[in-house]
mmCIF file of C-alpha atoms and ligand atoms in Angstrom:
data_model
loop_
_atom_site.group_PDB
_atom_site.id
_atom_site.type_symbol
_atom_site.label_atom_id
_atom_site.label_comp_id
_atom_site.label_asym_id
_atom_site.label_seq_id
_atom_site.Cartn_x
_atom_site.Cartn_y
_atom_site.Cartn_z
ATOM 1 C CA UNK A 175 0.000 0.000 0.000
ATOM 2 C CA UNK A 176 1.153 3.292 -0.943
ATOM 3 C CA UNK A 177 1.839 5.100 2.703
ATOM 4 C CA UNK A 178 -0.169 8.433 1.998
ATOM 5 C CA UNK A 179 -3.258 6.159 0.166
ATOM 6 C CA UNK A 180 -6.586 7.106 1.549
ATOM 7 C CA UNK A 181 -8.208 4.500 -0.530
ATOM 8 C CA UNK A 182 -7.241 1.029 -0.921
ATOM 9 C CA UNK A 183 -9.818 -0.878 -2.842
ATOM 10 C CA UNK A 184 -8.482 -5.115 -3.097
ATOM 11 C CA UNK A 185 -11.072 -7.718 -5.324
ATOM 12 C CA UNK A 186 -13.409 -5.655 -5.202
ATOM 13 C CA UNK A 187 -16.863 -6.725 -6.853
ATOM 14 C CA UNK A 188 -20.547 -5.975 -7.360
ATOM 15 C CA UNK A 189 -22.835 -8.166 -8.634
ATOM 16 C CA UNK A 190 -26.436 -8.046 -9.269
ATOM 17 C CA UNK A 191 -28.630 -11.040 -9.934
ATOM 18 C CA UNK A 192 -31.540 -10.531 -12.828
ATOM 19 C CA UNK A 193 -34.451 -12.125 -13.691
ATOM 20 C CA UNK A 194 -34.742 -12.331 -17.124
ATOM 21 C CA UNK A 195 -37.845 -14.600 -18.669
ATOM 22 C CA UNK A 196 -37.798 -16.583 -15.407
ATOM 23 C CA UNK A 197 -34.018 -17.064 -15.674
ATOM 24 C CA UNK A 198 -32.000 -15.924 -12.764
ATOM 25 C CA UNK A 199 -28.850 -14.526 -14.433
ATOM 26 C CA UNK A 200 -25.879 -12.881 -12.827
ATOM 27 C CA UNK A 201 -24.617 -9.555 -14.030
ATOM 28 C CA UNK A 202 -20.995 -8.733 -13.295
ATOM 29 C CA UNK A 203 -21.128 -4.501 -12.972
ATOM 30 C CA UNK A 204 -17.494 -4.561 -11.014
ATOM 31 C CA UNK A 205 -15.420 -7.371 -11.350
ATOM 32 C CA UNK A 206 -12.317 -7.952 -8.777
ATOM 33 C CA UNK A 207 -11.331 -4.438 -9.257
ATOM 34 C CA UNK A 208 -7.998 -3.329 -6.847
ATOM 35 C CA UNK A 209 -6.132 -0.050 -6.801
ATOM 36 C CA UNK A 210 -5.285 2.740 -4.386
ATOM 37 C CA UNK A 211 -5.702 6.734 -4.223
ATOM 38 C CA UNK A 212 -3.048 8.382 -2.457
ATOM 39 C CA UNK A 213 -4.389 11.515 -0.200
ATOM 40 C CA UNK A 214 -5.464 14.716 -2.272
ATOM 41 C CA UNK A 215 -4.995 12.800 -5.125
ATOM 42 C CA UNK A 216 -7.743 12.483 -8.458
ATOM 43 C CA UNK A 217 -8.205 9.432 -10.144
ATOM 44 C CA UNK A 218 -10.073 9.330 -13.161
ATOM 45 C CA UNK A 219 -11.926 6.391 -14.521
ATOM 46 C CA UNK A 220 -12.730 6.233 -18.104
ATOM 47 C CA UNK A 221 -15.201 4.403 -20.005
ATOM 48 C CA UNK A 222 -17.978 4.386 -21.757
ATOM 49 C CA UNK A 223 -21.869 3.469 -20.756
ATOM 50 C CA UNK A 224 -22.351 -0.029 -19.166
ATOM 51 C CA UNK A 225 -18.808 -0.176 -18.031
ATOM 52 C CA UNK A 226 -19.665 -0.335 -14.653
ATOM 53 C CA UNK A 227 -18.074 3.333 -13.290
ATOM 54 C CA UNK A 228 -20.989 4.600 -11.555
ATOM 55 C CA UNK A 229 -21.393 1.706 -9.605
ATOM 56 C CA UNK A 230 -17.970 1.483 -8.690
ATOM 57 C CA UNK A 231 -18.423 4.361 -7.130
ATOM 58 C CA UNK A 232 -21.506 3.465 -5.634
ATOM 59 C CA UNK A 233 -20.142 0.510 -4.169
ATOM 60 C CA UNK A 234 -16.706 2.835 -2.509
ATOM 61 C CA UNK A 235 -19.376 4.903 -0.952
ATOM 62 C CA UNK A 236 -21.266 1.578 0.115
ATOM 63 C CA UNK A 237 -24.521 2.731 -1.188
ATOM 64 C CA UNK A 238 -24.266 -0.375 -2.859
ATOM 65 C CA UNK A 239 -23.300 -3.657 -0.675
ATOM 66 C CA UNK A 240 -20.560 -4.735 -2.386
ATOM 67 C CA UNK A 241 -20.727 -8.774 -3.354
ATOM 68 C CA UNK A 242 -16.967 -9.391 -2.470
ATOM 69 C CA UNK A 243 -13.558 -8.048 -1.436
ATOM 70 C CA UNK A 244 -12.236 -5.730 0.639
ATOM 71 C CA UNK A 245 -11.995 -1.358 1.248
ATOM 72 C CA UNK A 246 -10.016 0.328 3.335
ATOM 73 C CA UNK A 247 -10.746 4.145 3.543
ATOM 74 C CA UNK A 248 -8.978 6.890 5.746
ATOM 75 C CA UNK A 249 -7.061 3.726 7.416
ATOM 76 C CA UNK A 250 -10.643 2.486 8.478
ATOM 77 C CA UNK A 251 -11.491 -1.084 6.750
ATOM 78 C CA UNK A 252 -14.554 0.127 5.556
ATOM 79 C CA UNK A 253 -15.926 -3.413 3.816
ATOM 80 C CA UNK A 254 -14.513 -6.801 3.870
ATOM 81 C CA UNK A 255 -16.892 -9.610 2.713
ATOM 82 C CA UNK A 256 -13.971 -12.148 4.801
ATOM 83 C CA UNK A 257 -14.474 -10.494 8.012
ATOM 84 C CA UNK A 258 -18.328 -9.562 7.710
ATOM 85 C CA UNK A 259 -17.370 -5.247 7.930
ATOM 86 C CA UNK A 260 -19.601 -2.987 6.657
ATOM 87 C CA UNK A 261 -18.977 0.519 8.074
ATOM 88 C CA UNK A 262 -21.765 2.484 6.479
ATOM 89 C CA UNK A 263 -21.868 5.220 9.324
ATOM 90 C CA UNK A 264 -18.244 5.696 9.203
ATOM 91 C CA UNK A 265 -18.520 7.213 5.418
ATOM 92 C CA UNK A 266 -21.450 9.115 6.095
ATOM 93 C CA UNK A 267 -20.138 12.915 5.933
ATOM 94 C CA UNK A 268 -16.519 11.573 4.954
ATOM 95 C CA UNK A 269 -17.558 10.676 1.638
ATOM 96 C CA UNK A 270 -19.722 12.847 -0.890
ATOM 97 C CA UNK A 271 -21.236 12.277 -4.009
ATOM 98 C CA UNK A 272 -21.720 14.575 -7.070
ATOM 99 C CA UNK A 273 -24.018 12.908 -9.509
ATOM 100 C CA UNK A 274 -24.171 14.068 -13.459
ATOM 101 C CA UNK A 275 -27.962 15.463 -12.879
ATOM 102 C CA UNK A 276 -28.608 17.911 -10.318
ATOM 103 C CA UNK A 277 -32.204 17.759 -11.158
ATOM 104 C CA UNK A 278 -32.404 14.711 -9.476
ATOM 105 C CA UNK A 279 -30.066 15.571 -6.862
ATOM 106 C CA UNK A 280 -31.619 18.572 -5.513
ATOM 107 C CA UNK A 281 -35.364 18.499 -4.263
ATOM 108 C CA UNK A 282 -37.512 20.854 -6.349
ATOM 109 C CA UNK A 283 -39.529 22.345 -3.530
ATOM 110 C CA UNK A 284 -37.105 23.039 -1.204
ATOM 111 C CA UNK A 285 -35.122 26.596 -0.786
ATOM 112 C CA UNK A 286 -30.886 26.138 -1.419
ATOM 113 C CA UNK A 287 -30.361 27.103 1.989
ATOM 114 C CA UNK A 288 -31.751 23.996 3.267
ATOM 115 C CA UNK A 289 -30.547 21.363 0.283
ATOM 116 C CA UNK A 290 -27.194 22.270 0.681
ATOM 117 C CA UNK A 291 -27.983 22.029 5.243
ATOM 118 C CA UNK A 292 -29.464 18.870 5.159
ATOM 119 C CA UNK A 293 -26.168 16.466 4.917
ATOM 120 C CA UNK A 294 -25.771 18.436 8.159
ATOM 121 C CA UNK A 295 -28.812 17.899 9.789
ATOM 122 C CA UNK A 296 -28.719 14.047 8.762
ATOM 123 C CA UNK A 297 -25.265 13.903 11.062
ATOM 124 C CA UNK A 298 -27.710 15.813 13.458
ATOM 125 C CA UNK A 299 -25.829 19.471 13.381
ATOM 126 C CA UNK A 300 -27.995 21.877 14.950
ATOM 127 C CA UNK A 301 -30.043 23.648 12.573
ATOM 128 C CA UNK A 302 -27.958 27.187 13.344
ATOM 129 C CA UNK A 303 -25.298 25.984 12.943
ATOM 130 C CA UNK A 304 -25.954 23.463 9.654
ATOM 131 C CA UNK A 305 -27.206 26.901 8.229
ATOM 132 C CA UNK A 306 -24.103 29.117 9.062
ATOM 133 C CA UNK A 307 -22.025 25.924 7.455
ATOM 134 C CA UNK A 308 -24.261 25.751 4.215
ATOM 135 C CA UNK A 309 -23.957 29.727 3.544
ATOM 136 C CA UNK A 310 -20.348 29.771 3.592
ATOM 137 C CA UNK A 311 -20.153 26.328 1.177
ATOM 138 C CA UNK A 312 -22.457 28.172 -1.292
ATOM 139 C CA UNK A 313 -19.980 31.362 -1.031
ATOM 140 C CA UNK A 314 -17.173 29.080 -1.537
ATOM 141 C CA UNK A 315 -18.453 27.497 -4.661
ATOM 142 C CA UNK A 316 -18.977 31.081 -6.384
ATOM 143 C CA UNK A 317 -22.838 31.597 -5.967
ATOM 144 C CA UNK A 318 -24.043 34.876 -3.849
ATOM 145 C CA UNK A 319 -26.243 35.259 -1.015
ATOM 146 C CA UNK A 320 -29.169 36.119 -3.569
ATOM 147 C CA UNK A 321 -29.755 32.236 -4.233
ATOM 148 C CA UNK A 322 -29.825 30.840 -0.660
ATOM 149 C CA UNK A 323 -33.820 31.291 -0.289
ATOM 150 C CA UNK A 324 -34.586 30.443 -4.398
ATOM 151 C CA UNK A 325 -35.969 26.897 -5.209
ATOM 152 C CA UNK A 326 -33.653 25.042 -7.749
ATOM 153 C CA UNK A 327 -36.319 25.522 -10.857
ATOM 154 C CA UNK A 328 -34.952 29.050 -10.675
ATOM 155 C CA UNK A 329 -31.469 28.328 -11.338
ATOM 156 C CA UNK A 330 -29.196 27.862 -14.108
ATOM 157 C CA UNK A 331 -27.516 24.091 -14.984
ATOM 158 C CA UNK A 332 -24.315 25.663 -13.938
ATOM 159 C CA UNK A 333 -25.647 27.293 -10.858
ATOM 160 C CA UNK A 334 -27.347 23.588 -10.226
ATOM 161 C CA UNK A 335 -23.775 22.444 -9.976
ATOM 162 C CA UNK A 336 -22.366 24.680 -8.239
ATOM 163 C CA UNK A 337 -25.272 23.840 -5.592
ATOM 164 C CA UNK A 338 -25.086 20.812 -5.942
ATOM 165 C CA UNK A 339 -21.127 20.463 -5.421
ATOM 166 C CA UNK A 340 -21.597 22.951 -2.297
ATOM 167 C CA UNK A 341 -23.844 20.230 -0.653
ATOM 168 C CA UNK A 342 -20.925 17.832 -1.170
ATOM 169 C CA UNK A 343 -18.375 20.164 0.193
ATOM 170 C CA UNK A 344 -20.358 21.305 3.654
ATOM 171 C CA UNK A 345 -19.995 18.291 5.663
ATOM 172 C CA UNK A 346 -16.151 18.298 5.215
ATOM 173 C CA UNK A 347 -15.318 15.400 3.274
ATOM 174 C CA UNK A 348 -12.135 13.787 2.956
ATOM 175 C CA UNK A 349 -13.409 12.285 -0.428
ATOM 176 C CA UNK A 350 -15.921 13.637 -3.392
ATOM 177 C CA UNK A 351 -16.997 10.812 -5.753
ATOM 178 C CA UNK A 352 -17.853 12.596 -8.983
ATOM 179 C CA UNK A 353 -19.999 11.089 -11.283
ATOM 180 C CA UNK A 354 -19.884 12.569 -14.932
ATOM 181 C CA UNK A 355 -20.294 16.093 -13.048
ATOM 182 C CA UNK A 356 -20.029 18.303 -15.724
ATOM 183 C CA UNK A 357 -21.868 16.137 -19.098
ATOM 184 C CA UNK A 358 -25.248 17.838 -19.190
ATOM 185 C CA UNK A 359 -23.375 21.092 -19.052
ATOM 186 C CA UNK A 360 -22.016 23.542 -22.087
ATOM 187 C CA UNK A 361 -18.531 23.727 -22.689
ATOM 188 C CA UNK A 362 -18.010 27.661 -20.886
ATOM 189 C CA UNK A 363 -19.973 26.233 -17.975
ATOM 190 C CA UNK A 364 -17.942 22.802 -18.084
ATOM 191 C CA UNK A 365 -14.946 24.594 -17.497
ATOM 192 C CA UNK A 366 -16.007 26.894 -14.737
ATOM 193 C CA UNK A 367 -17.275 24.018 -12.560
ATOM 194 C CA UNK A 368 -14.194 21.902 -13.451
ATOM 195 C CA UNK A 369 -11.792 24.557 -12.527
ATOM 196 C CA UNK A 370 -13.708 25.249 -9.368
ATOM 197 C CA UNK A 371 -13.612 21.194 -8.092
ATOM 198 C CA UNK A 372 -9.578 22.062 -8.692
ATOM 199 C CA UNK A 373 -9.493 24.835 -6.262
ATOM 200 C CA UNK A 374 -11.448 23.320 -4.080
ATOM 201 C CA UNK A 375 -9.088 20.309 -3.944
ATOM 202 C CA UNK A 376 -6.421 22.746 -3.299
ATOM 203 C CA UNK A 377 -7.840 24.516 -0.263
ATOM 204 C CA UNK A 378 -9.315 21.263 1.341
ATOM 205 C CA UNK A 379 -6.610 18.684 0.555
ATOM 206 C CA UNK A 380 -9.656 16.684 -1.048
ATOM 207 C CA UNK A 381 -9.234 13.179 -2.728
ATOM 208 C CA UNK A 382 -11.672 12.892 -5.983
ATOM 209 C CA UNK A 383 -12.602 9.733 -8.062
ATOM 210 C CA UNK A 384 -14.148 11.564 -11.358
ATOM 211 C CA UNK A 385 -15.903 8.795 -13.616
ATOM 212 C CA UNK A 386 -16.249 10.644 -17.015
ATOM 213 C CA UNK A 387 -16.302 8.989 -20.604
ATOM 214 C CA UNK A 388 -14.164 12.171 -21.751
ATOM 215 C CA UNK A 389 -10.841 11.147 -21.421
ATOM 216 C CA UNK A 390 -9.896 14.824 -22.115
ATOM 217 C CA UNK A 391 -11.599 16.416 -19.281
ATOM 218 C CA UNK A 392 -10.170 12.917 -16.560
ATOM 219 C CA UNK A 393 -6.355 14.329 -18.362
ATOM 220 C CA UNK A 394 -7.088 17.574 -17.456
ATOM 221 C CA UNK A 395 -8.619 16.818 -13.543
ATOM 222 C CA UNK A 396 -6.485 13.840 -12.755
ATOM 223 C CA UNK A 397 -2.841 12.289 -11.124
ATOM 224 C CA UNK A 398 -4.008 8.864 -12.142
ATOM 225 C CA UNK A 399 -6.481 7.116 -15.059
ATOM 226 C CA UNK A 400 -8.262 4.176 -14.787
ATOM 227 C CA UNK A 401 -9.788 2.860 -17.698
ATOM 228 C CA UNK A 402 -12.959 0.393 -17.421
ATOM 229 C CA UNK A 403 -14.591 -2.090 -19.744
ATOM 230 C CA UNK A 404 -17.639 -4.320 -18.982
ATOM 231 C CA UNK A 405 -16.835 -3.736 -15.179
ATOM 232 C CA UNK A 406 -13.114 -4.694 -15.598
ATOM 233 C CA UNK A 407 -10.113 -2.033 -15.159
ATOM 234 C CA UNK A 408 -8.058 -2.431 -17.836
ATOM 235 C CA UNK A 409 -5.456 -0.008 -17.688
ATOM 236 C CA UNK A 410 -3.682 1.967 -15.064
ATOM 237 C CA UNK A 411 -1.549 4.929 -15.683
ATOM 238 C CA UNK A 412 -0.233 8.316 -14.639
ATOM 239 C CA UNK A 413 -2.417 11.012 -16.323
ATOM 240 C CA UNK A 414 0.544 12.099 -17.906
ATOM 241 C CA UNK A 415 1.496 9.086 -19.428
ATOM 242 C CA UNK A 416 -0.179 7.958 -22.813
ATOM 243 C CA UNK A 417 -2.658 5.515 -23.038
ATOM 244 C CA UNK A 418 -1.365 1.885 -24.359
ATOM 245 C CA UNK A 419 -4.519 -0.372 -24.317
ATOM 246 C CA UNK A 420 -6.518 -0.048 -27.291
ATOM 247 C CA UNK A 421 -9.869 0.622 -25.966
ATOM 248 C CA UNK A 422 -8.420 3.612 -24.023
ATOM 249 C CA UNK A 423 -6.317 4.682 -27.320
ATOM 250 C CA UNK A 424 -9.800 4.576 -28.996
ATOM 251 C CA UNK A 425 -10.872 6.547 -25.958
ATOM 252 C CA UNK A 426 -8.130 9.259 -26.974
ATOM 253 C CA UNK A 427 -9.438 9.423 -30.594
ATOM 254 C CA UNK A 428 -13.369 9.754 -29.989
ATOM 255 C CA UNK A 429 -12.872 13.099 -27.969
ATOM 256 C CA UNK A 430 -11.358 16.066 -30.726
ATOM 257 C CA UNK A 431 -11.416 18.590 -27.780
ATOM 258 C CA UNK A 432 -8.206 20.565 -27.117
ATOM 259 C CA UNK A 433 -5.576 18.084 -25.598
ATOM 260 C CA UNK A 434 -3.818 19.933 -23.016
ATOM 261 C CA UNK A 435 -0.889 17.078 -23.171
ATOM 262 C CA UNK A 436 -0.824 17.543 -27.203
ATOM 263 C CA UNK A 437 -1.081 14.272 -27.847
ATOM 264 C CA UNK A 438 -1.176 12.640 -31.500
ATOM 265 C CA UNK A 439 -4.247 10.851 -32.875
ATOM 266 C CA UNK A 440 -3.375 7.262 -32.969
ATOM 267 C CA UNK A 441 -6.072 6.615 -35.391
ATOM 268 C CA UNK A 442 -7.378 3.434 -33.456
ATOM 269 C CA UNK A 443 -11.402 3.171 -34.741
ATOM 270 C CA UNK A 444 -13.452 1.001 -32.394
ATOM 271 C CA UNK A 445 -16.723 -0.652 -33.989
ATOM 272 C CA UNK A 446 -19.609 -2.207 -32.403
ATOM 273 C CA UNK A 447 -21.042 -0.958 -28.681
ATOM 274 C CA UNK A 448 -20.492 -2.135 -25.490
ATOM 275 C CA UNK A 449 -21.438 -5.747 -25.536
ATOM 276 C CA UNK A 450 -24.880 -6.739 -22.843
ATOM 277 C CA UNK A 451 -23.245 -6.848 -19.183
ATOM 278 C CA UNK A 452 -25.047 -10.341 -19.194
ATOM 279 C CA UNK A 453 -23.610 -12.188 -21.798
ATOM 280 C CA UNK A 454 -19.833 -10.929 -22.277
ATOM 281 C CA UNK A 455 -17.464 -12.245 -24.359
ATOM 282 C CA UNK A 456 -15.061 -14.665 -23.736
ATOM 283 C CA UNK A 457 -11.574 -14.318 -22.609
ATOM 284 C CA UNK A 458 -10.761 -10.034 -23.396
ATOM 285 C CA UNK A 459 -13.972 -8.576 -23.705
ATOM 286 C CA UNK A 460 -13.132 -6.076 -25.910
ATOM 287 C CA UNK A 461 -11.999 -8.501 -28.462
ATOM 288 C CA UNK A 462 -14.703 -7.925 -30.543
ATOM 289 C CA UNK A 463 -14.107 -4.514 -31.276
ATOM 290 C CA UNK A 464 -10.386 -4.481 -31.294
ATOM 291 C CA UNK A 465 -8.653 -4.268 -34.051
ATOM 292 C CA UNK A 466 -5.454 -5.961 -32.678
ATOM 293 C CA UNK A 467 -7.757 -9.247 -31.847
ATOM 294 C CA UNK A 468 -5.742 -12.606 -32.056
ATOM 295 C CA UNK A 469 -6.838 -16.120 -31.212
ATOM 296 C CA UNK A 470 -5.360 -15.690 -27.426
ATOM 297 C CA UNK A 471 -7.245 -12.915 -26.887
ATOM 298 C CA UNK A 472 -10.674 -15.004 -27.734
ATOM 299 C CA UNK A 473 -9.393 -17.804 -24.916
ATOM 300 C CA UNK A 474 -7.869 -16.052 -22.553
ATOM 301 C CA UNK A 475 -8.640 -13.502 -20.075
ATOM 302 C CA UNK A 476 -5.392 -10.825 -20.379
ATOM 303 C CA UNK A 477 -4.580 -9.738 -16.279
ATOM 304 C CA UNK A 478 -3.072 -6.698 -15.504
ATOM 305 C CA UNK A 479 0.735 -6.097 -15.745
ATOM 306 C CA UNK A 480 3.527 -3.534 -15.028
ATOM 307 C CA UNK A 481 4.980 -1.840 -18.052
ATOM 308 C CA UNK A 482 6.826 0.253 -15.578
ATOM 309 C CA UNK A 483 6.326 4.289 -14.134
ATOM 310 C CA UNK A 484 3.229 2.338 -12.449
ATOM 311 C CA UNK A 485 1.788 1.760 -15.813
ATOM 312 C CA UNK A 486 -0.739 -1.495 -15.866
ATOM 313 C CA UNK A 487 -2.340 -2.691 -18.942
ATOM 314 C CA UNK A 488 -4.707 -5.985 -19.076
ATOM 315 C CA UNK A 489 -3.661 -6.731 -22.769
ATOM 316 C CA UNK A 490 -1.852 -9.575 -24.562
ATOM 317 C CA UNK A 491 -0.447 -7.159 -26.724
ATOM 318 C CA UNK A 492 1.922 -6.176 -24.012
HETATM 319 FE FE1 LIG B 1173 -7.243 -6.321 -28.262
HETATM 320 FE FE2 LIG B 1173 -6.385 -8.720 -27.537
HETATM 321 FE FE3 LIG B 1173 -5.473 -6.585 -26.280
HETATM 322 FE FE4 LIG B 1173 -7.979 -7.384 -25.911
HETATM 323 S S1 LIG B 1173 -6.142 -8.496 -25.332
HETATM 324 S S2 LIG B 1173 -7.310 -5.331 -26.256
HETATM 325 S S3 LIG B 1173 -8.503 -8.121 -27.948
HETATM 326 S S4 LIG B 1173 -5.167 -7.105 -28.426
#
């Protein structure tokens, strides 16, 4: 374990069982998944729908029961399916969510003053003082004191957002868990809420997971990429590093927004969409897309594997 990691995720996995025609079949949304986030750190994870990202985080923040393995968070061992843990009261407050809708996010009839208080109240703050807390997080996100008695219907997406990331912030997290935060919103907007999660980091020390399919915008917010596939990670890398699997080089290609690390197209053209969750292909389940497909890679599962500078890539390519 890396010593300053405030995450430490090991075999981790979340199954769901579904019906289907009378037929009780098992759909694998996270499958033995293990890394680690060191302290104020972002990690990114890439991928596109049905490749299991939002419920990965759903499952760190144990809003899902995970089916097996084993998280340790803040030095607290958080889940282990061995031991029979589950510490749901010890994330409450510690770890936040920011979801990619803030319309469903933020109750309709109630005044921004009291969305952005209630996290408080739920960890039983008085009201006072959950009220003084919630007025300085919607200061700090950028929104004035004009807003704090409005109902959501009379904001902006961006000013949504901004609420929405203030109710994250006001119970002093040590971790946000963004979920495609910024995809509903325009590109000006986009940037303003990104850049204001990055200041935010600074101030508080914060440690963010950001699941995006926008490999651009995870380069631009993160230390460390993760890049998922039918709920398997199949690469690993330092932002700054480039991409070596060929799912996340097709990732690269798909996105012709400005690349702050300049990289080159690599001209890798994925076909086909993401397979159903419930009947996957054998051995790497991309091979059906790939271009770089061999026999091996119809028979055999690839595993993750150091290519060095903490570079892993599940690929028989490599
Ligand atoms: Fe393509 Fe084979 Fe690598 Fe999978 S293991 S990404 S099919 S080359």
């Amino acid at each position: 374990m890396v010593s300053d990691a405030i995450l430490k995720v090991e075999h981790l996995s979340k199954y769901f069982t579904v019906n289907l025609a009378g037929r009780k079949m098992t759909l694998k949304a996270v499958d033995d998944v293990s890394f680690e986030v060191p302290k104020g750190a972002t990690l990114g994870i890439v991928g596109e729908s049905g490749s299991g990202k939002t419920t990965l985080l759903r499952t760190i923040a144990l809003l899902y029961t995970p089916t097996s393995g084993r998280i340790t968070f803040n030095g607290e061992v958080i889940f282990d399916s061995d031991k029979r843990i589950m510490k749901r009261q010890y994330v409450r407050g510690l770890i936040s969510m920011v979801y990619q809708d803030p319309e469903s996010e933020l109750n309709p009839t109630m005044r921004i003053i009291d969305i952005v208080a209630e996290p408080l109240e739920a960890l039983r703050v008085p009201r006072d003082e959950a009220l003084r807390r919630a007025e300085e997080a919607i200061r700090e996100v950028g929104l004035s004191s004009d807003i704090l008695l409005k109902r959501p219907l009379q904001l902006s997406g961006g000013q949504k957002q901004r609420v929405a990331v203030a109710r994250a912030i006001v119970t002093n997290p040590l971790m946000v868990l963004l979920d495609e935060p910024t995809s509903n919103l325009d590109v000006v907007v986009q940037a303003g809420i990104l850049n204001l999660l990055l200041d935010l980091q600074k101030t508080y020390n914060l440690t963010y997971i950001l699941v995006t399919h926008n490999l651009a915008v995870a380069q631009y917010m993160s230390d460390y990429l993760a890049v998922f596939y039918t709920g398997r990670m199949y690469e690993w890398l330092p932002a700054t590093d480039e991409p070596k699997h060929p799912y996340a080089k097709a990732l690269a290609d798909a996105f012709p927004t400005p690349d702050p690390f300049n990289r080159k197209i690599l001209n890798i053209e994925i076909k086909g969409e993401v397979p159903s969750m419930l009947s996957l292909p054998s051995g790497c389940t991309f091979h059906p897309r790939c271009p770089y497909a061999m026999d091996v890679c119809r028979e055999k599962a690839p595993q993750l594997k150091s290519i060095g500078n903490g570079h892993l890539v599940a690929c028989h390519l490599y």
